[in-house]
């Protein structure tokens, strides 16, 4: 009936807060870096290109001048003029090579005399015959820049010379080192100048922003907590128009806030005067958050001070008379759902002293959300016990109809617990909780349940005649006080008494003319009465023993021992610690590889790990049952799905295309599980057959039809279903055939040491069963070399265990994969 809300995990993470001055500084710095970077990339290349174009133009002019001089000299003086020019060029240090070649690529004249008559491609280091032929065929100059030599070459065909003359091509190679030095210096000077200008502008803009934006905004922020005060000093009266408008708006809002506050105070005073005068108990219930306010008079009406009772829905519900509870809650639900027009109810509430008072409860809905759903409800309680003339049932009255609450029980037990009887050999406090009584109540009705409780009380009086007290608590619980007798130890007497009560309660009960079987779970506290003995502690020990018994085996007896208290503290610590772990991302997935016969990684299995910042690693078998017990499976599912899909996307880049994830059947049966799984798979690009879900043999032992349908839906979605820990013998082969399995994992640890022939025979039999299912299988729990050898002999192809690798965090697994890929490179390269 009470609403519940669940905040997403991401909504609980702290939101980043960035100071405006920091944002402005970073933005201006990025602007300067971007501006200089663009100029660095574009300006350097443009300057270098411009200078290189100029160098090409100069080389081409030099070649054209040579050609004109040869044409002017005529055929008789061609050789003389060519030789003179080559000798002049040989004196220039920036000209690395200069040569005139003929059609056969032989040097006619060169800047060095020893080259004459030789092949150009052999004597000239940078000369390329292919470019020379291309220039001769095209009839135009060809340029080539050689980065290795740091030079610029020109292949210039001498097309204006007569065909019968020997010179056909001019080759020049210019050293670009001086040019690059000049370019670098010019560019460095330009870049330094640009940095200075950009930084000066950035600092100027930052100072202006700080003066006219940051300082006024900080001043306004400091005034916000003072909104509502009579004199609010807003310092912004000039500067940026938007900030001045904001300051004016805050002043107007402050005035309206003061007026509203004055009206609210006056209204609250009138309301308090009316409530105080009528002596009403007021309650205010916020349905969407399930928070409740209980007024001072509400608590005082039941005998409590403000600090003695926590304001909550349970504080009211738990104090309802058992005979009234169903009727009141049903009417409240009908009013919330809109089936009845008003809520007015007369019922009984339990007083702090143990008796019941009659209250008239009136309430109305005062707020709804956007969709019209009720959100807030306010009501009043009026004590009308005296008006009705009803007796207040105390401990001496007919208390069997309702039973004692805890405060009343403690008062009844206190004289016996603190009795100063030195001859006493100890005492036993027995706490009985009837098994499945709520089911009997629901099936046969509350009146039949009350008659059954009366039978139980009468039978307990016959079974334990030595009991000094047999008290019925609220609901279906009883407390018995028994003094120990001389002879047997108190522990032995407690065990004997527990067996006697179990045997007596095991006999059939008669309900509505039909026999009924019902047992009880018993917790016993053994103590020595005395003035210093604490009644609450003794009762709490018996309750803790009952709690432990119900956790392990119903219809059993558990005697309190200090270890139970330690176990309860450990359980509560784990519960609270897991809440913190889910909030602060302390639960992480580790990955254990699945290997092939060559010990190469095929797939991985995701295993949950908890690293506590103070207690270190906590084993899964310690915290997983606590997660399921306290309803944290939903948060755990979200964490596992999101982290597994995200990490699988990373692993796919390193060759691992499949991952298996351990989930419980309870997690799979959540209403929105398939939608959440599909969302994470689509978000991270996880395809079909890339994700597998592992379920243990124990989980699937008694699979219901709706659970089987959910498993089939997962397989249809493209998620593989793996049966984990096969080998325990819980499931028959016929049960395996009914499941939509895609793989089986054989747990080798069930067979013990495979050095024994019997263990090897059992393993072979299990492998034969798996082969009959015609499903791929993986050997899990391979921790020894001997086990690995036996499995290889049985045809095993996939292995997982500590022999190969322990579960690793993602970064460690990625390093292992990189090492595997490095070792695989030579093998791949040698493959023909």
CSV table of C-alpha atoms in Angstrom, one decimal, residues 392-812:
chain,number,residue,atom,x,y,z
A,392,UNK,CA,-9.2,0.0,28.8
A,393,UNK,CA,-8.0,-3.6,28.7
A,394,UNK,CA,-5.0,-4.0,31.0
A,395,UNK,CA,-2.9,-7.0,32.0
A,396,UNK,CA,-5.6,-8.3,34.3
A,397,UNK,CA,-8.3,-8.1,31.7
A,398,UNK,CA,-9.1,-10.2,28.7
A,399,UNK,CA,-5.7,-9.8,27.1
A,400,UNK,CA,-6.0,-13.0,25.1
A,401,UNK,CA,-8.0,-11.2,22.5
A,402,UNK,CA,-5.1,-9.0,21.5
A,403,UNK,CA,-1.9,-10.1,23.3
A,404,UNK,CA,0.8,-8.0,24.9
A,405,UNK,CA,3.0,-5.6,23.2
A,406,UNK,CA,6.7,-5.5,23.9
A,407,UNK,CA,6.7,-2.8,26.6
A,408,UNK,CA,3.9,-4.6,28.5
A,409,UNK,CA,5.7,-7.9,28.1
A,410,UNK,CA,8.9,-6.4,29.6
A,411,UNK,CA,7.0,-5.2,32.6
A,412,UNK,CA,5.5,-8.6,33.2
A,413,UNK,CA,8.8,-10.4,32.8
A,414,UNK,CA,10.9,-7.9,34.9
A,415,UNK,CA,9.9,-9.3,38.4
A,416,UNK,CA,10.9,-12.8,37.4
A,417,UNK,CA,14.1,-11.8,35.6
A,418,UNK,CA,15.3,-9.7,38.5
A,419,UNK,CA,14.2,-11.9,41.4
A,420,UNK,CA,16.9,-12.1,44.1
A,421,UNK,CA,16.5,-15.8,44.8
A,422,UNK,CA,20.0,-17.2,45.7
A,423,UNK,CA,18.7,-20.8,45.6
A,424,UNK,CA,17.7,-20.4,42.0
A,425,UNK,CA,19.8,-22.6,39.6
A,426,UNK,CA,19.0,-20.4,36.6
A,427,UNK,CA,16.0,-19.8,34.5
A,428,UNK,CA,14.8,-20.2,30.9
A,429,UNK,CA,13.0,-17.7,28.8
A,430,UNK,CA,11.3,-19.4,25.8
A,431,UNK,CA,10.1,-17.4,22.8
A,432,UNK,CA,7.7,-19.3,20.5
A,433,UNK,CA,6.9,-18.2,17.0
A,434,UNK,CA,4.1,-20.3,15.3
A,435,UNK,CA,5.0,-21.4,11.8
A,436,UNK,CA,2.8,-20.3,8.9
A,437,UNK,CA,0.1,-18.9,11.1
A,438,UNK,CA,-0.4,-16.0,8.7
A,439,UNK,CA,-1.4,-18.5,6.0
A,440,UNK,CA,-3.9,-20.1,8.3
A,441,UNK,CA,-5.3,-16.7,9.2
A,442,UNK,CA,-5.6,-15.8,5.5
A,443,UNK,CA,-7.3,-19.1,4.5
A,444,UNK,CA,-9.6,-19.7,7.5
A,445,UNK,CA,-10.2,-16.1,8.7
A,446,UNK,CA,-9.2,-14.1,11.8
A,447,UNK,CA,-11.8,-15.5,14.0
A,448,UNK,CA,-10.7,-19.1,13.3
A,449,UNK,CA,-7.1,-17.9,13.9
A,450,UNK,CA,-8.0,-16.5,17.3
A,451,UNK,CA,-9.7,-19.8,18.3
A,452,UNK,CA,-6.5,-21.6,17.2
A,453,UNK,CA,-4.4,-19.3,19.4
A,454,UNK,CA,-6.6,-20.1,22.3
A,455,UNK,CA,-6.0,-23.9,21.7
A,456,UNK,CA,-2.2,-23.3,21.5
A,457,UNK,CA,-2.2,-21.4,24.9
A,458,UNK,CA,-4.2,-24.2,26.6
A,459,UNK,CA,-1.9,-26.9,25.2
A,460,UNK,CA,1.2,-25.0,26.3
A,461,UNK,CA,-0.2,-24.9,29.9
A,462,UNK,CA,-0.5,-28.7,29.7
A,463,UNK,CA,2.9,-29.3,28.1
A,464,UNK,CA,4.8,-26.9,30.5
A,465,UNK,CA,3.0,-27.0,33.8
A,466,UNK,CA,6.2,-25.9,35.6
A,467,UNK,CA,6.2,-22.6,33.7
A,468,UNK,CA,5.8,-19.6,36.0
A,469,UNK,CA,4.4,-17.5,33.1
A,470,UNK,CA,2.9,-18.3,29.7
A,471,UNK,CA,2.2,-15.0,27.9
A,472,UNK,CA,0.8,-14.4,24.5
A,473,UNK,CA,2.3,-11.5,22.5
A,474,UNK,CA,0.8,-9.6,19.7
A,475,UNK,CA,0.1,-11.8,16.8
A,476,UNK,CA,1.2,-15.5,16.9
A,477,UNK,CA,4.0,-15.4,19.4
A,478,UNK,CA,4.3,-16.7,23.0
A,479,UNK,CA,6.8,-16.2,25.9
A,480,UNK,CA,7.3,-18.8,28.6
A,481,UNK,CA,9.3,-18.4,31.8
A,482,UNK,CA,10.6,-21.6,33.4
A,483,UNK,CA,12.8,-21.9,36.5
A,484,UNK,CA,15.6,-24.5,36.2
A,485,UNK,CA,15.6,-27.5,38.5
A,486,UNK,CA,18.6,-29.0,40.3
A,487,UNK,CA,20.3,-31.9,38.6
A,488,UNK,CA,20.7,-31.4,34.8
A,489,UNK,CA,22.5,-28.4,33.5
A,490,UNK,CA,20.4,-25.5,32.2
A,491,UNK,CA,21.4,-26.2,28.6
A,492,UNK,CA,20.3,-29.8,28.9
A,493,UNK,CA,17.0,-28.7,30.4
A,494,UNK,CA,16.5,-26.2,27.6
A,495,UNK,CA,17.0,-28.9,25.0
A,496,UNK,CA,14.7,-31.3,26.8
A,497,UNK,CA,12.0,-28.6,27.1
A,498,UNK,CA,12.3,-27.7,23.4
A,499,UNK,CA,11.8,-31.3,22.4
A,500,UNK,CA,8.8,-31.7,24.7
A,501,UNK,CA,7.1,-28.6,23.3
A,502,UNK,CA,7.8,-29.7,19.6
A,503,UNK,CA,6.4,-33.2,20.2
A,504,UNK,CA,3.3,-31.7,21.9
A,505,UNK,CA,2.6,-29.1,19.2
A,506,UNK,CA,3.1,-31.7,16.4
A,507,UNK,CA,-0.1,-33.4,17.3
A,508,UNK,CA,-3.1,-32.3,15.1
A,509,UNK,CA,-5.2,-29.3,15.9
A,510,UNK,CA,-8.9,-29.1,15.3
A,511,UNK,CA,-10.0,-26.1,13.3
A,512,UNK,CA,-13.5,-25.8,11.8
A,513,UNK,CA,-14.0,-29.5,12.3
A,514,UNK,CA,-10.9,-30.5,10.3
A,515,UNK,CA,-7.5,-31.6,11.6
A,516,UNK,CA,-4.7,-29.2,11.1
A,517,UNK,CA,-0.9,-29.5,11.6
A,518,UNK,CA,1.2,-26.6,12.8
A,519,UNK,CA,4.5,-26.4,14.5
A,520,UNK,CA,6.6,-23.6,16.1
A,521,UNK,CA,10.1,-22.2,16.1
A,522,UNK,CA,11.6,-21.8,19.6
A,523,UNK,CA,14.4,-19.6,20.8
A,524,UNK,CA,15.6,-20.0,24.4
A,525,UNK,CA,17.7,-17.6,26.6
A,526,UNK,CA,19.4,-19.3,29.6
A,527,UNK,CA,20.1,-16.8,32.4
A,528,UNK,CA,20.6,-16.4,36.1
A,529,UNK,CA,17.9,-14.1,37.7
A,530,UNK,CA,19.1,-11.2,39.8
A,531,UNK,CA,18.7,-7.5,40.5
A,532,UNK,CA,21.4,-6.7,38.0
A,533,UNK,CA,19.9,-8.7,35.2
A,534,UNK,CA,18.5,-6.7,32.3
A,535,UNK,CA,15.1,-7.9,31.1
A,536,UNK,CA,15.4,-6.3,27.7
A,537,UNK,CA,18.7,-8.1,27.1
A,538,UNK,CA,17.2,-11.5,28.1
A,539,UNK,CA,14.2,-11.1,25.8
A,540,UNK,CA,16.4,-9.9,23.0
A,541,UNK,CA,18.6,-13.0,23.3
A,542,UNK,CA,15.5,-15.3,23.0
A,543,UNK,CA,14.3,-13.3,20.0
A,544,UNK,CA,17.7,-13.5,18.4
A,545,UNK,CA,17.7,-17.3,18.9
A,546,UNK,CA,14.3,-17.6,17.2
A,547,UNK,CA,15.5,-15.4,14.3
A,548,UNK,CA,18.5,-17.7,13.8
A,549,UNK,CA,16.4,-20.8,14.0
A,550,UNK,CA,14.0,-19.6,11.4
A,551,UNK,CA,16.9,-18.7,9.1
A,552,UNK,CA,18.2,-22.3,9.1
A,553,UNK,CA,15.3,-24.6,9.9
A,554,UNK,CA,11.7,-23.9,10.9
A,555,UNK,CA,10.1,-26.0,13.7
A,556,UNK,CA,13.4,-26.2,15.4
A,557,UNK,CA,14.9,-25.0,18.7
A,558,UNK,CA,17.9,-22.7,19.1
A,559,UNK,CA,19.5,-21.8,22.4
A,560,UNK,CA,21.1,-18.4,22.5
A,561,UNK,CA,24.9,-18.3,22.5
A,562,UNK,CA,27.2,-15.2,22.2
A,563,UNK,CA,28.1,-16.3,18.7
A,564,UNK,CA,24.6,-15.5,17.5
A,565,UNK,CA,25.0,-11.9,18.7
A,566,UNK,CA,28.3,-11.7,16.8
A,567,UNK,CA,26.6,-13.2,13.7
A,568,UNK,CA,23.8,-10.7,13.9
A,569,UNK,CA,26.3,-7.8,14.2
A,570,UNK,CA,28.2,-9.2,11.2
A,571,UNK,CA,24.9,-9.5,9.2
A,572,UNK,CA,23.9,-5.9,10.0
A,573,UNK,CA,27.5,-4.7,9.1
A,574,UNK,CA,27.3,-6.5,5.8
A,575,UNK,CA,23.9,-5.0,5.1
A,576,UNK,CA,24.9,-1.5,5.8
A,577,UNK,CA,28.3,-2.0,4.1
A,578,UNK,CA,26.7,-3.2,0.9
A,579,UNK,CA,24.4,-0.2,0.8
A,580,UNK,CA,27.6,1.9,0.9
A,581,UNK,CA,29.3,-0.4,-1.6
A,582,UNK,CA,26.5,0.0,-4.2
A,583,UNK,CA,26.5,3.7,-3.7
A,584,UNK,CA,30.3,4.2,-4.0
A,585,UNK,CA,31.0,1.6,-6.7
A,586,UNK,CA,33.0,-0.7,-4.4
A,587,UNK,CA,31.5,-3.8,-6.1
A,588,UNK,CA,33.4,-4.6,-9.3
A,589,UNK,CA,33.5,-7.4,-11.8
A,590,UNK,CA,36.6,-9.5,-12.2
A,591,UNK,CA,37.1,-11.8,-15.2
A,592,UNK,CA,38.4,-15.4,-15.3
A,593,UNK,CA,39.6,-16.6,-18.7
A,594,UNK,CA,38.3,-19.8,-20.4
A,595,UNK,CA,41.2,-21.4,-22.3
A,596,UNK,CA,41.5,-23.8,-25.3
A,597,UNK,CA,43.9,-26.8,-25.4
A,598,UNK,CA,46.7,-24.5,-26.5
A,599,UNK,CA,46.0,-22.3,-23.4
A,600,UNK,CA,44.8,-19.4,-25.5
A,601,UNK,CA,41.9,-17.3,-24.2
A,602,UNK,CA,38.6,-18.0,-25.8
A,603,UNK,CA,36.0,-16.3,-23.5
A,604,UNK,CA,35.8,-14.9,-20.0
A,605,UNK,CA,33.4,-15.3,-17.0
A,606,UNK,CA,32.5,-12.2,-15.0
A,607,UNK,CA,32.7,-12.8,-11.3
A,608,UNK,CA,31.5,-10.3,-8.6
A,609,UNK,CA,34.1,-9.0,-6.2
A,610,UNK,CA,33.9,-6.6,-3.2
A,611,UNK,CA,37.0,-4.7,-2.1
A,612,UNK,CA,36.1,-2.9,1.2
A,613,UNK,CA,38.3,0.2,1.8
A,614,UNK,CA,39.0,-0.9,5.4
A,615,UNK,CA,38.5,-4.7,5.5
A,616,UNK,CA,39.9,-5.5,2.1
A,617,UNK,CA,38.5,-8.3,-0.1
A,618,UNK,CA,35.2,-9.8,1.1
A,619,UNK,CA,34.3,-13.2,-0.4
A,620,UNK,CA,31.2,-13.5,-2.6
A,621,UNK,CA,29.7,-16.3,-0.5
A,622,UNK,CA,29.7,-13.9,2.4
A,623,UNK,CA,28.0,-10.9,0.8
A,624,UNK,CA,25.8,-12.4,-2.0
A,625,UNK,CA,23.3,-14.0,0.4
A,626,UNK,CA,23.0,-10.7,2.2
A,627,UNK,CA,22.3,-8.9,-1.1
A,628,UNK,CA,19.4,-11.3,-1.9
A,629,UNK,CA,18.1,-11.3,1.6
A,630,UNK,CA,17.7,-7.5,1.9
A,631,UNK,CA,16.3,-6.8,-1.5
A,632,UNK,CA,19.4,-5.3,-3.1
A,633,UNK,CA,19.2,-7.6,-6.2
A,634,UNK,CA,17.7,-4.8,-8.4
A,635,UNK,CA,20.7,-2.4,-7.8
A,636,UNK,CA,23.1,-5.3,-8.2
A,637,UNK,CA,21.5,-6.3,-11.6
A,638,UNK,CA,21.9,-2.8,-12.9
A,639,UNK,CA,25.6,-2.7,-11.8
A,640,UNK,CA,26.3,-6.1,-13.3
A,641,UNK,CA,24.6,-5.5,-16.7
A,642,UNK,CA,26.1,-2.0,-17.2
A,643,UNK,CA,29.6,-3.0,-16.2
A,644,UNK,CA,29.6,-6.3,-18.1
A,645,UNK,CA,28.4,-4.9,-21.4
A,646,UNK,CA,30.8,-1.9,-21.1
A,647,UNK,CA,33.8,-4.2,-20.4
A,648,UNK,CA,32.8,-6.6,-23.1
A,649,UNK,CA,32.9,-3.7,-25.6
A,650,UNK,CA,36.5,-3.1,-24.5
A,651,UNK,CA,37.4,-6.8,-24.6
A,652,UNK,CA,36.1,-7.2,-28.2
A,653,UNK,CA,38.9,-4.8,-29.4
A,654,UNK,CA,41.4,-7.4,-28.0
A,655,UNK,CA,39.8,-10.5,-29.6
A,656,UNK,CA,37.5,-11.7,-26.9
A,657,UNK,CA,33.9,-11.7,-28.4
A,658,UNK,CA,32.0,-13.5,-25.6
A,659,UNK,CA,31.4,-13.1,-21.9
A,660,UNK,CA,29.4,-15.1,-19.4
A,661,UNK,CA,27.7,-13.4,-16.4
A,662,UNK,CA,26.5,-15.1,-13.2
A,663,UNK,CA,23.0,-14.1,-12.2
A,664,UNK,CA,20.3,-15.6,-10.0
A,665,UNK,CA,16.9,-16.7,-11.2
A,666,UNK,CA,15.4,-14.1,-8.9
A,667,UNK,CA,17.3,-11.3,-10.8
A,668,UNK,CA,16.1,-12.7,-14.2
A,669,UNK,CA,12.4,-12.7,-13.0
A,670,UNK,CA,12.4,-9.0,-12.3
A,671,UNK,CA,9.6,-7.3,-14.4
A,672,UNK,CA,11.9,-5.0,-16.4
A,673,UNK,CA,15.0,-7.3,-16.6
A,674,UNK,CA,14.8,-8.0,-20.3
A,675,UNK,CA,14.2,-4.4,-21.2
A,676,UNK,CA,17.2,-3.3,-19.1
A,677,UNK,CA,19.3,-6.1,-20.6
A,678,UNK,CA,18.3,-5.1,-24.2
A,679,UNK,CA,19.0,-1.4,-23.4
A,680,UNK,CA,22.6,-2.2,-22.2
A,681,UNK,CA,23.3,-4.4,-25.1
A,682,UNK,CA,22.1,-1.8,-27.6
A,683,UNK,CA,23.9,0.9,-25.8
A,684,UNK,CA,27.3,-0.8,-25.9
A,685,UNK,CA,26.8,-2.6,-29.3
A,686,UNK,CA,26.7,-6.1,-28.0
A,687,UNK,CA,25.4,-8.5,-30.6
A,688,UNK,CA,23.7,-11.9,-30.4
A,689,UNK,CA,25.5,-14.8,-28.8
A,690,UNK,CA,28.1,-12.4,-27.4
A,691,UNK,CA,26.6,-12.5,-23.8
A,692,UNK,CA,25.8,-15.6,-21.8
A,693,UNK,CA,24.0,-15.9,-18.5
A,694,UNK,CA,25.1,-18.6,-16.1
A,695,UNK,CA,22.6,-20.2,-13.7
A,696,UNK,CA,23.5,-22.9,-11.2
A,697,UNK,CA,22.0,-26.3,-11.1
A,698,UNK,CA,20.4,-25.6,-7.8
A,699,UNK,CA,18.7,-22.5,-9.2
A,700,UNK,CA,17.2,-24.4,-12.1
A,701,UNK,CA,16.2,-27.5,-10.0
A,702,UNK,CA,12.5,-26.7,-9.6
A,703,UNK,CA,12.0,-24.3,-12.5
A,704,UNK,CA,8.3,-23.1,-12.8
A,705,UNK,CA,6.5,-22.4,-16.1
A,706,UNK,CA,6.8,-18.6,-15.9
A,707,UNK,CA,10.5,-18.9,-15.1
A,708,UNK,CA,11.0,-21.3,-18.1
A,709,UNK,CA,9.2,-18.8,-20.3
A,710,UNK,CA,11.6,-16.1,-19.2
A,711,UNK,CA,14.6,-18.3,-20.0
A,712,UNK,CA,13.2,-19.0,-23.5
A,713,UNK,CA,12.7,-15.2,-24.0
A,714,UNK,CA,16.3,-14.6,-23.1
A,715,UNK,CA,17.5,-17.2,-25.6
A,716,UNK,CA,15.3,-15.7,-28.3
A,717,UNK,CA,16.9,-12.3,-27.5
A,718,UNK,CA,20.3,-13.8,-28.5
A,719,UNK,CA,21.6,-14.4,-24.9
A,720,UNK,CA,23.0,-17.8,-24.4
A,721,UNK,CA,22.0,-19.8,-21.3
A,722,UNK,CA,24.7,-21.8,-19.5
A,723,UNK,CA,24.1,-24.4,-16.8
A,724,UNK,CA,26.8,-23.8,-14.2
A,725,UNK,CA,28.2,-26.3,-11.7
A,726,UNK,CA,26.9,-29.5,-13.4
A,727,UNK,CA,28.1,-32.5,-11.4
A,728,UNK,CA,26.4,-32.0,-8.1
A,729,UNK,CA,23.8,-34.6,-9.1
A,730,UNK,CA,20.8,-32.4,-8.3
A,731,UNK,CA,19.1,-32.6,-11.7
A,732,UNK,CA,18.2,-35.6,-13.7
A,733,UNK,CA,19.0,-35.8,-17.4
A,734,UNK,CA,15.3,-35.5,-18.3
A,735,UNK,CA,15.2,-32.2,-16.4
A,736,UNK,CA,18.1,-30.9,-18.4
A,737,UNK,CA,16.3,-31.7,-21.6
A,738,UNK,CA,13.4,-29.4,-20.7
A,739,UNK,CA,15.7,-26.3,-20.3
A,740,UNK,CA,16.6,-24.1,-23.3
A,741,UNK,CA,20.3,-24.6,-22.6
A,742,UNK,CA,23.0,-23.6,-25.0
A,743,UNK,CA,26.1,-24.7,-23.0
A,744,UNK,CA,27.0,-26.7,-19.9
A,745,UNK,CA,29.8,-26.1,-17.4
A,746,UNK,CA,31.1,-29.2,-15.7
A,747,UNK,CA,32.4,-28.5,-12.2
A,748,UNK,CA,35.4,-30.7,-11.7
A,749,UNK,CA,35.7,-29.9,-8.0
A,750,UNK,CA,32.7,-32.2,-7.3
A,751,UNK,CA,34.8,-35.2,-8.2
A,752,UNK,CA,37.6,-34.5,-5.7
A,753,UNK,CA,41.1,-35.7,-6.7
A,754,UNK,CA,41.0,-37.3,-10.2
A,755,UNK,CA,44.0,-39.4,-9.2
A,756,UNK,CA,41.5,-42.0,-8.0
A,757,UNK,CA,40.1,-44.4,-10.6
A,758,UNK,CA,36.6,-44.0,-9.2
A,759,UNK,CA,36.7,-40.2,-9.6
A,760,UNK,CA,37.8,-40.6,-13.2
A,761,UNK,CA,35.0,-43.1,-13.9
A,762,UNK,CA,32.4,-40.6,-12.5
A,763,UNK,CA,33.9,-37.9,-14.6
A,764,UNK,CA,33.6,-40.0,-17.8
A,765,UNK,CA,30.0,-40.8,-17.0
A,766,UNK,CA,29.2,-37.1,-16.6
A,767,UNK,CA,30.9,-36.4,-19.9
A,768,UNK,CA,28.8,-39.0,-21.5
A,769,UNK,CA,25.6,-37.4,-20.2
A,770,UNK,CA,26.7,-34.0,-21.6
A,771,UNK,CA,27.5,-35.6,-25.0
A,772,UNK,CA,24.0,-37.1,-25.0
A,773,UNK,CA,22.6,-33.6,-24.6
A,774,UNK,CA,24.7,-32.5,-27.7
A,775,UNK,CA,25.7,-29.3,-26.1
A,776,UNK,CA,29.2,-27.7,-26.0
A,777,UNK,CA,30.8,-27.9,-22.5
A,778,UNK,CA,33.4,-26.2,-20.5
A,779,UNK,CA,35.4,-27.8,-17.7
A,780,UNK,CA,35.2,-25.5,-14.7
A,781,UNK,CA,37.4,-25.7,-11.5
A,782,UNK,CA,40.5,-27.0,-13.3
A,783,UNK,CA,43.1,-26.2,-10.6
A,784,UNK,CA,45.6,-29.0,-11.1
A,785,UNK,CA,47.7,-30.3,-14.0
A,786,UNK,CA,46.5,-33.9,-13.4
A,787,UNK,CA,42.9,-32.8,-13.8
A,788,UNK,CA,43.7,-31.0,-17.0
A,789,UNK,CA,45.4,-34.1,-18.5
A,790,UNK,CA,42.4,-36.3,-17.7
A,791,UNK,CA,40.0,-33.8,-19.2
A,792,UNK,CA,42.1,-33.6,-22.4
A,793,UNK,CA,41.8,-37.4,-22.6
A,794,UNK,CA,38.0,-37.1,-22.4
A,795,UNK,CA,37.9,-34.7,-25.4
A,796,UNK,CA,37.7,-31.5,-23.4
A,797,UNK,CA,38.3,-28.3,-25.5
A,798,UNK,CA,37.5,-25.5,-23.0
A,799,UNK,CA,39.0,-25.2,-19.6
A,800,UNK,CA,38.7,-22.7,-16.7
A,801,UNK,CA,40.4,-22.7,-13.3
A,802,UNK,CA,43.3,-21.5,-11.2
A,803,UNK,CA,45.7,-23.7,-13.2
A,804,UNK,CA,45.4,-21.1,-15.9
A,805,UNK,CA,44.4,-17.9,-14.2
A,806,UNK,CA,42.7,-16.5,-11.2
A,807,UNK,CA,39.9,-13.9,-11.7
A,808,UNK,CA,41.4,-10.6,-12.8
A,809,UNK,CA,40.3,-7.0,-12.9
A,810,UNK,CA,39.7,-5.7,-16.4
A,811,UNK,CA,43.1,-3.8,-16.8
A,812,UNK,CA,45.0,-6.9,-15.7
